[in-house]
XYZ file of C-alpha atoms in Angstrom:
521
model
C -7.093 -8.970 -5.771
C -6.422 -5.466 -4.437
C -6.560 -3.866 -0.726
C -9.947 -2.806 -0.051
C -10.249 0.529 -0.322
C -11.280 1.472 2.963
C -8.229 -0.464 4.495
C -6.787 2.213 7.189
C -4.051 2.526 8.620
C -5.528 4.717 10.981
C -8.436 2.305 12.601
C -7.337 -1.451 13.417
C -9.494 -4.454 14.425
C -8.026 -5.855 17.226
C -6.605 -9.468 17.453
C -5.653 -10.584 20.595
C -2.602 -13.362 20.541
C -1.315 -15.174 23.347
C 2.198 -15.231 24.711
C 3.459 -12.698 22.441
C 5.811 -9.796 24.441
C 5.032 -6.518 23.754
C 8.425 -4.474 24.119
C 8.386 -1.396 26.003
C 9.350 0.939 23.492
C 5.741 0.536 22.217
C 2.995 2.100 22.474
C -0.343 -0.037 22.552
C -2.209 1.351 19.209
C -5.339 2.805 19.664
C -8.649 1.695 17.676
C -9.700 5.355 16.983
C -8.835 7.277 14.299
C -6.165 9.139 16.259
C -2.530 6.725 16.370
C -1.104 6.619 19.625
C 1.873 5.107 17.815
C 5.597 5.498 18.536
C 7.052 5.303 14.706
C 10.501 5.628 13.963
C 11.640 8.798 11.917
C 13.514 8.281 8.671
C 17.153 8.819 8.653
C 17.648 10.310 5.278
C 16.124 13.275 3.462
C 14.473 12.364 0.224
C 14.778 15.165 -1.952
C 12.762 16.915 -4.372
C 11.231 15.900 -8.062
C 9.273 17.825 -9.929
C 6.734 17.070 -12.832
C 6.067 19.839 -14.999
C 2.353 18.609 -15.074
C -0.638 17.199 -13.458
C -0.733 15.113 -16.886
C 2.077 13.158 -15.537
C 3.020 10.580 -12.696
C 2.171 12.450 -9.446
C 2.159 12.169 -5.987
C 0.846 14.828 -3.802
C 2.878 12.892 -1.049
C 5.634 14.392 -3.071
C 9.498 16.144 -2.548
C 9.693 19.041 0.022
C 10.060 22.390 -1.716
C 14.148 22.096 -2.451
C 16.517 19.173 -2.883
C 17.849 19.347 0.276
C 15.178 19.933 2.572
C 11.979 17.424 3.760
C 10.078 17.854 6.314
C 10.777 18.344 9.530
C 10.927 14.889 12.195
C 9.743 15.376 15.579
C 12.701 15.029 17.653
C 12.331 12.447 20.859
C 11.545 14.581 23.776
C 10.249 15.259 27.212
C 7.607 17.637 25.760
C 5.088 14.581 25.351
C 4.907 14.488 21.484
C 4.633 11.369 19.253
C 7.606 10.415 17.319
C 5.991 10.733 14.237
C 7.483 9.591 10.919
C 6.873 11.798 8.194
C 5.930 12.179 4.788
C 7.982 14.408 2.286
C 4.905 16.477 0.914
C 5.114 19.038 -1.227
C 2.887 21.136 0.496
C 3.567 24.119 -2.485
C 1.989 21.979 -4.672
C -0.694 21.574 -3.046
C -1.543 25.255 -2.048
C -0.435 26.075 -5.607
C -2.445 23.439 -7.115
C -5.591 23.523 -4.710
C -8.625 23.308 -7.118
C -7.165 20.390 -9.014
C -6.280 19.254 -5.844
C -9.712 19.662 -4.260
C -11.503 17.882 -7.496
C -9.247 14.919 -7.143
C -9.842 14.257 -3.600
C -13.519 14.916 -4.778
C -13.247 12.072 -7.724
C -12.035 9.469 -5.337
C -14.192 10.125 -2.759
C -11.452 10.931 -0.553
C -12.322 12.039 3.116
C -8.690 14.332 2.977
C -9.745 17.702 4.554
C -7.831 19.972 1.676
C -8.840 23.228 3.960
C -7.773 22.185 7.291
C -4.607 21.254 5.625
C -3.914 24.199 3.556
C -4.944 26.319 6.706
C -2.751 24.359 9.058
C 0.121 24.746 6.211
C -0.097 28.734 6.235
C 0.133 28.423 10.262
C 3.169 26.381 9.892
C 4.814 28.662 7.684
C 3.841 31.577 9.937
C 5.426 30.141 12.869
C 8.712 28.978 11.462
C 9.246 32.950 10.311
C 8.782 33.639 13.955
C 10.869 31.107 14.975
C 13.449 31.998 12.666
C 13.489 35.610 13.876
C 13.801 35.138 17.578
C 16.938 32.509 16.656
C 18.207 35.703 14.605
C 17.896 37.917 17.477
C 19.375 35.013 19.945
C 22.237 34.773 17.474
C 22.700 38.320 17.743
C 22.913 38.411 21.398
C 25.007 36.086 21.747
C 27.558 37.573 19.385
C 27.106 41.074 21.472
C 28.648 38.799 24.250
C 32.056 37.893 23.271
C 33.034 41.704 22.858
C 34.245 43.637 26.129
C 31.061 44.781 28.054
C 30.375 46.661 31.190
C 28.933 44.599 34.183
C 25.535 45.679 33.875
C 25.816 45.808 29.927
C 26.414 42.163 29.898
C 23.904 41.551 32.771
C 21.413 43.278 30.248
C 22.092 40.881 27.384
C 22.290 38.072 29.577
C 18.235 38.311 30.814
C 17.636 39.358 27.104
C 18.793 35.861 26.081
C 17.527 34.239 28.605
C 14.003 35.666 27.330
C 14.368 34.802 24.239
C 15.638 31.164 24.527
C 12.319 30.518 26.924
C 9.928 32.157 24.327
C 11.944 29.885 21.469
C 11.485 26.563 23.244
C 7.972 27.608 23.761
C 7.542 28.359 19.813
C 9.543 25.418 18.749
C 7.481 22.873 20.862
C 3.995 24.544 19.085
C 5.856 24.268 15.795
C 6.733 20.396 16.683
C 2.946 20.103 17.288
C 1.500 22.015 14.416
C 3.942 20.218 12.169
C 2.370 16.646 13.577
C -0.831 17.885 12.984
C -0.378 19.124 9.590
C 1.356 15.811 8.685
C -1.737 13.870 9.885
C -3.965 15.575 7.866
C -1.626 15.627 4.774
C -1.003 12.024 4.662
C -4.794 11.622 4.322
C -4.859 13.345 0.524
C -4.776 10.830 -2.099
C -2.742 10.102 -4.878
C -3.441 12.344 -8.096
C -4.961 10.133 -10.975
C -3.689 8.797 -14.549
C -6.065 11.258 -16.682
C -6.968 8.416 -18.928
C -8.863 7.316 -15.560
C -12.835 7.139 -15.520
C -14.090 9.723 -13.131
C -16.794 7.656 -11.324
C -17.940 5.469 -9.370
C -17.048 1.539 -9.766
C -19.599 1.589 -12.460
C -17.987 3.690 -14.578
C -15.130 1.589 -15.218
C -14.045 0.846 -18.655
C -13.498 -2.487 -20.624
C -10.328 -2.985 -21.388
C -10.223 -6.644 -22.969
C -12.712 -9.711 -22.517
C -10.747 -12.949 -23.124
C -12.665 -16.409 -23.906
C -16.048 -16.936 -23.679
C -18.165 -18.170 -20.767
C -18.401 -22.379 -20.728
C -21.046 -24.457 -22.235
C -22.711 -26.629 -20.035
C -25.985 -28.870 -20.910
C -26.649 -29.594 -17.697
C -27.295 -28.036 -14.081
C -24.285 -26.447 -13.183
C -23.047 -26.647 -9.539
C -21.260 -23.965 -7.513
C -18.300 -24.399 -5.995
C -19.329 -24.989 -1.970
C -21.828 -27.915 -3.410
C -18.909 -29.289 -5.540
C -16.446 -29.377 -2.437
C -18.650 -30.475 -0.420
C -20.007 -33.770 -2.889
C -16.045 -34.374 -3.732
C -15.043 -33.696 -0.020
C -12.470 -30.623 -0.825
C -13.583 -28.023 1.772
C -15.005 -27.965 5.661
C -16.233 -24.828 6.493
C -18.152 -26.167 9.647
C -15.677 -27.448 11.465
C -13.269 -23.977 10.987
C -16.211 -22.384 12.273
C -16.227 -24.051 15.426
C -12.251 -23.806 15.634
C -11.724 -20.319 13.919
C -15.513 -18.548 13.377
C -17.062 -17.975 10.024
C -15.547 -16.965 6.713
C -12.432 -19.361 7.427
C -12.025 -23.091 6.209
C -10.198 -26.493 6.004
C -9.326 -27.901 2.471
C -8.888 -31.155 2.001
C -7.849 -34.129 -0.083
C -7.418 -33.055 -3.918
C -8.164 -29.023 -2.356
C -4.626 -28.913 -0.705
C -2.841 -30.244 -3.650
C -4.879 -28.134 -6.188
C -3.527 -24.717 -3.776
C -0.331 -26.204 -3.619
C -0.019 -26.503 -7.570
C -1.212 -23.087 -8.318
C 1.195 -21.409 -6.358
C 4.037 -23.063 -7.614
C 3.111 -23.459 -11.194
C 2.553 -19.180 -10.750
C 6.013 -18.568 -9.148
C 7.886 -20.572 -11.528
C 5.466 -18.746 -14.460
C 6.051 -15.244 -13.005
C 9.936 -16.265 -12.233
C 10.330 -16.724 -15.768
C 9.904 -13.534 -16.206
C 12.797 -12.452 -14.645
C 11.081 -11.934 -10.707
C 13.405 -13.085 -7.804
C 10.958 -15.066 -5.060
C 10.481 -14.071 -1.934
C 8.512 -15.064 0.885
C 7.636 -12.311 3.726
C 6.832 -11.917 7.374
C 2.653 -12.066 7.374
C 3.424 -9.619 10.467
C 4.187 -6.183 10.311
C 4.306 -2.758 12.396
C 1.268 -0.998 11.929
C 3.465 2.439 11.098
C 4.623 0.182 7.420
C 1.074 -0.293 6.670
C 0.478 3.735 6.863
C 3.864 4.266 5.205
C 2.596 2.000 2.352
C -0.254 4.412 2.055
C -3.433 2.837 3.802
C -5.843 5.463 4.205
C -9.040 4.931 6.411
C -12.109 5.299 3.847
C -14.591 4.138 5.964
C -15.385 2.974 9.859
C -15.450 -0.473 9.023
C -11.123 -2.355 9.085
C -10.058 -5.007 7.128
C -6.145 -4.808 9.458
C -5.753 -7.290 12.344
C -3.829 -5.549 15.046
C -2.319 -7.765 17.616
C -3.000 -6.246 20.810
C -0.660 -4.625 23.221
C 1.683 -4.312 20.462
C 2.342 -1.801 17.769
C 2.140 -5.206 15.129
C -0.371 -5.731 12.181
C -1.183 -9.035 10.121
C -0.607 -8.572 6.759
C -3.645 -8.222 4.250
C -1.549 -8.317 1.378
C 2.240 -9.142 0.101
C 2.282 -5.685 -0.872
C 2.988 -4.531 2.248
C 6.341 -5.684 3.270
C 7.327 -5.840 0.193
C 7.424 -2.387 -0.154
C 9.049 -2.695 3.195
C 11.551 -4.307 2.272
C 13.768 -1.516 0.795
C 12.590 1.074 3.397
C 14.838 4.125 3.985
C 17.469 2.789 1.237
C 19.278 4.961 -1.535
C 19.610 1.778 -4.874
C 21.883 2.123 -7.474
C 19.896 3.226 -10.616
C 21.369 0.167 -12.406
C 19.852 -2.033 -10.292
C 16.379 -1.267 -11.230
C 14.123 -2.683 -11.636
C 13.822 -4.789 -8.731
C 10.999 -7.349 -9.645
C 9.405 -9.383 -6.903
C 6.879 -12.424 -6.460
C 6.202 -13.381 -3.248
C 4.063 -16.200 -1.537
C 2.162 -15.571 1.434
C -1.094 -15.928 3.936
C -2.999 -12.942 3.775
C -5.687 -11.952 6.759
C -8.549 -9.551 6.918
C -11.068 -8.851 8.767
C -13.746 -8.424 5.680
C -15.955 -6.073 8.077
C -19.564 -5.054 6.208
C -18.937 -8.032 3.850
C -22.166 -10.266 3.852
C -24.654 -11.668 1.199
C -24.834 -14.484 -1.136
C -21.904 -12.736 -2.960
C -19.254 -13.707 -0.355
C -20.505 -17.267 0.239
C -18.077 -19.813 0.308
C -14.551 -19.060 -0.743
C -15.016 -16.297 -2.118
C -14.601 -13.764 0.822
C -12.709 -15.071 3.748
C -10.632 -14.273 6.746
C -7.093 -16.245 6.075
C -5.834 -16.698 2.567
C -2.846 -17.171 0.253
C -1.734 -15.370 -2.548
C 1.297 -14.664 -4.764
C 1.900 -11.188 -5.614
C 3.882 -9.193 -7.917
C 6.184 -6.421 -6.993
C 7.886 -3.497 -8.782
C 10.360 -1.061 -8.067
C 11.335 1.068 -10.941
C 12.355 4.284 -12.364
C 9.421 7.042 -12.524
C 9.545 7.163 -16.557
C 9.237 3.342 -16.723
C 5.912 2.560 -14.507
C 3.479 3.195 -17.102
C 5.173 0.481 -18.912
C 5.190 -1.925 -15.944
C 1.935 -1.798 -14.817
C 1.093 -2.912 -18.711
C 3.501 -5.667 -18.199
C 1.972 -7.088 -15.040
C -1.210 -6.967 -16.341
C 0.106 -8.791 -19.559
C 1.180 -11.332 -16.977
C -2.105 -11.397 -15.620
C -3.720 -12.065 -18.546
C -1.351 -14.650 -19.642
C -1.564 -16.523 -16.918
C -5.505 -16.785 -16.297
C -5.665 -17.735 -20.256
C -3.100 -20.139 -19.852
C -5.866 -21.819 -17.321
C -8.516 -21.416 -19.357
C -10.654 -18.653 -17.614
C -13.127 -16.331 -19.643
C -12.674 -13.196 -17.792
C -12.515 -9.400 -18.660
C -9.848 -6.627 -17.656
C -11.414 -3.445 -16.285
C -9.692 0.095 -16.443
C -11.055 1.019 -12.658
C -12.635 3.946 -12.161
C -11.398 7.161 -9.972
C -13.932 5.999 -7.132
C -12.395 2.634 -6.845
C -8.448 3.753 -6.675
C -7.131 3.227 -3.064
C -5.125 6.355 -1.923
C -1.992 4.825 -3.036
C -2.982 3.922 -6.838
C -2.317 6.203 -9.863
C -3.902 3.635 -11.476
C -5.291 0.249 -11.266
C -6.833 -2.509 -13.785
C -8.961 -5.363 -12.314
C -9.507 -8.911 -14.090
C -13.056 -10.319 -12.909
C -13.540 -13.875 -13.714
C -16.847 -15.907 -15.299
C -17.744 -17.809 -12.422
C -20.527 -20.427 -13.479
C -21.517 -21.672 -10.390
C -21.663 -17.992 -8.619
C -23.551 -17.240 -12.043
C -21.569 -13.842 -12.195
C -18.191 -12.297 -12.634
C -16.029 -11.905 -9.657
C -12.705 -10.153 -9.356
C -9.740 -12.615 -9.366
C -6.703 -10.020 -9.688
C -5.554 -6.387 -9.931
C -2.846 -4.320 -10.911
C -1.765 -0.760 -9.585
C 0.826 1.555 -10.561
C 1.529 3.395 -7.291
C 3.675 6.235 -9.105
C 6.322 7.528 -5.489
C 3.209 7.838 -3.052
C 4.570 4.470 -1.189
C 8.464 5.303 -1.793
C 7.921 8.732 -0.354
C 6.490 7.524 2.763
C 8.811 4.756 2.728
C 12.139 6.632 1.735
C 13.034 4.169 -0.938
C 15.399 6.705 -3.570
C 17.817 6.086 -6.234
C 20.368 7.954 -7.627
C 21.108 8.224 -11.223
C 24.200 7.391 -12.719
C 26.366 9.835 -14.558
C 28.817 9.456 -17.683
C 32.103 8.554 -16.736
C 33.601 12.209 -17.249
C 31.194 13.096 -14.385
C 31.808 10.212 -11.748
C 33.411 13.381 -9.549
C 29.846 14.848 -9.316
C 28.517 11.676 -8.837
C 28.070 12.175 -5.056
C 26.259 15.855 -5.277
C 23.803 13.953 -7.649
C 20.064 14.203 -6.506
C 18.296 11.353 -6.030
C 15.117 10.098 -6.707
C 12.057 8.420 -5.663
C 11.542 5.159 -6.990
C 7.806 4.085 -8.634
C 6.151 1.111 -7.412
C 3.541 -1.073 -8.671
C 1.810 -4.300 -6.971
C -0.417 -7.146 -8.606
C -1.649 -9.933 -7.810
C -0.598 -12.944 -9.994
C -2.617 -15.631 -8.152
C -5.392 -15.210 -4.874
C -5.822 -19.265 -4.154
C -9.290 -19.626 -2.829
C -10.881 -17.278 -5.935
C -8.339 -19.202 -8.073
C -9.889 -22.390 -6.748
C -13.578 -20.910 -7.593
C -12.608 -20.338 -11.040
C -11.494 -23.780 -11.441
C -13.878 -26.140 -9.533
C -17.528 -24.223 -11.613
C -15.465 -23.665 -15.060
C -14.231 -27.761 -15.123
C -16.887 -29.562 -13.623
C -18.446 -32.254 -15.625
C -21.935 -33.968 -15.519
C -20.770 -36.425 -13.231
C -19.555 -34.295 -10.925
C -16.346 -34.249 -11.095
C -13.895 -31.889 -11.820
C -11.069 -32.027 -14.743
C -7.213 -30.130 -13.679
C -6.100 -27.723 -16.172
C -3.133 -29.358 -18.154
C -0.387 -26.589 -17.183
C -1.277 -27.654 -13.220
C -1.296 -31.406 -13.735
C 2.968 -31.522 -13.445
C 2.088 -30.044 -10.410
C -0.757 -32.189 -8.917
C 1.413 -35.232 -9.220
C 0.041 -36.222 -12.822
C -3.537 -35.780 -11.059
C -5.809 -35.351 -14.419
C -9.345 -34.887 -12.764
C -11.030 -34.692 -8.939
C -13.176 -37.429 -8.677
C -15.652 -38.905 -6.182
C -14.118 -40.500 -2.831
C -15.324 -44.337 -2.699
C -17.282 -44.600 0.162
């Protein structure tokens, strides 16, 4: 079950938490779209990596024009500028690429501003030749100064430096800000698209496999709220009155049945050679921009706790693509495959409706997600692999469901490209989306600095050092979201007397539990 796509890391709901300090390195974070946010620059200068096509894996948060150079970090100061992390974008590519560019931000329905940024770009590069100049002509005056001068000679050169180093400071503190600005607007552009994507909206998607075939029932088929609440599984009233809507107590059979799907799915998903992990739900709120969160629309699905510069996490994803931020990895020690467990929060603004009754759409959740850091030529095959895991593991339960090839309209900024798996959900009479899987291509690793650096033969270890490095790929899926997984399984294995039958392959896990039945009373 993916990020929704207007997830921002640019506008934050606010949740306000008792008794938790806010250090004073921090900056509270704003709830407009401008970030008031003091963010840490990256240490280490990701270099550059080209593809020789738009046809291929491509971020337009990409490698800075040469292998030794990103962009510039704003420097801490006293001229009142954010310390802004930054991107490595190629910002070549983008002035050299504009119209395809301009048609992708178009297909996603991106709200980039490709002008303002290609205009702010040619400003940028403007002011750095000026800046360059008047260091040439510092340089030079300063090297006029060791020689043997007359009084008034030197006095001469002395005022002429001292000109030039006030107009310099005054040209390097516009070129800190234009730089800032330029990266703000940058970081908005999207990822560029697999071209086997559907341009579209959601609509437009195509079919990529159906798998089973709904149930047949002969009777009256219940959905899952009336079956929790007849078998006493669920109380949403009470969490109103304790939490607000859209959150909920299970109970009884309810807590056993989550407890058994998450650990029947790690040790599934761990057989697959994926280390587990579980993750702080609580993040800074510059991780969730550096995993690529763009805002997409006014409404937020990010808790912010207040007076801090700290976000609950909506999804795994997040710091676990954290978790190797601003790290060089050996190339043999890819891939790194994770599957983590952990509560997930949003804020589901805009959602309403019969469609988001009950389970289905809620504030506090868990969910076991997949994680994948590889290298760029091997993500195509990955993201086939976790969606082969997918699909293995919702047949393995018995689901009918379909996997979608999402259209361009329904990537989030960070996705190359995404498949979804809805689920037949009797009860709900419809299909509702139980899982996704993105390939990411570098658009995370970029902003997050994560790099390896190929290995050499041994006749070349000597060169091994001067070897660029890389960005890595990354992909994310979600192998099990508990209250949808729930859904699928209360309406699909009901019976006619109202109770509900476990799926063999979660009975070891249920404590031999075959069926939910009625409590006596």
């Amino acid at each position: 079950m993916g990020f929704p796509q207007y997830l921002g890391g640019a506008t934050f709901h606010t949740l306000r938490m008792a008794a938790i300090p806010s250090p004073s390195l921090f900056r509270p974070l704003l709830t407009t779209p401008s970030l008031n946010l003091l963010l840490l620059p990256r240490p280490t200068k990701p270099p550059h990596l080209r593809f020789p096509s738009l046809l291929r894996p491509f971020s337009l948060s990409t490698a800075t024009a040469s292998a030794n150079q990103e962009a510039p970090i704003t420097a801490p100061s006293d001229t009142g500028l954010k310390n802004q992390w930054k991107a490595a974008i190629d910002f070549k590519f983008i002035r050299d690429n504009k119209d395809a560019v301009a048609a992708n931000i178009k297909n996603r329905n991106s709200t980039a501003n490709l002008e303002l940024v290609l205009e702010l770009y040619e400003k940028m590069l403007s002011l750095q030749k000026e800046v360059e100049q008047l260091r040439g002509e510092r340089n030079a005056v300063a090297n006029k100064m060791k020689g043997k001068l007359e009084p008034s000679e030197r006095q001469k050169l002395i005022e002429e430096g001292k000109n030039l180093k006030e107009k310099l400071a005054t040209l390097e503190e516009d070129l800190l800000r234009l730089t800032d600005e330029l990266q703000q607007e940058a970081q908005c552009i999207p990822n560029m698209t697999h071209p086997d994507v559907p341009i579209g909206d959601e609509d437009c998607s195509i079919l990529r496999k159906m798998v089973g075939r709904p149930h047949g029932f002969g009777y009256t088929v219940k959905d899952h709220l009336e079956l929790g609440k007849e078998l006493d599984l669920f109380d949403f009233d009470a969490a109103a009155e304790v939490s607000g809507s859209k959150f909920y107590y299970l109970k009884n059979e309810a807590v056993m049945l989550e407890m058994a799907l998450v650990n029947w799915t790690l040790s599934e998903v761990m057989k697959r050679g994926f280390t587990p992990l579980t993750t702080p739900e609580i993040v800074r709120a510059s991780v969730v921009e550096k995993c690529g969160f763009q805002p997409r629309a006014e409404n937020t699905q990010v808790y912010n706790i207040a007076g801090s510069d700290q976000c609950l996490i909506g999804t795994a994803e997040i710091p676990l693509g954290a978790l190797h931020m601003d790290s060089i990895l050996s190339e043999s020690s890819l891939p790194l495959k994770y599957v983590a467990y952990s509560h997930c929060f949003r804020t589901e603004a805009g959602a309403a409706g019969a469609a988001t009754r009950g389970l289905y759409r809620v504030h506090q959740f868990s969910k076991v997600e997949m994680f994948v850091l590889c290298k760029p030529e091997d993500s195509d095959s990955y993201l086939e692999e976790l969606i082969g895991i997918e699909e293995d593991l919702f047949t393995a339960l018995g689901f009918h469901f379909k996997t979608l090839d999402m259209s361009s309209a329904d990537l989030g900024a960070p996705a190359f490209r995404k498949y979804d798996v809805e689920a037949w959900m009797p009860g709900l009479g419809r299909y509702g989306e139980i899982s996704s899987a993105s390939n990411c291509t570098d658009y995370q690793s970029r902003r997050l600095g994560i790099r390896y650096r190929p290995e050499l033969s041994p006749m070349n270890q000597k060169k091994a050092k001067n070897t660029p490095t890389q960005f890595v790929h990354t992909l994310n899926a979600t192998a099990c979201a508990v209250p949808r997984m729930i859904i699928c399984l209360l309406e699909n294995y009901q019976q006619e007397d109202g109770s509900v039958i476990i799926p063999e392959p979660l009975r070891p896990f249920m404590g031999g539990i075959e069926s939910i039945t009625y409590k006596s009373r």
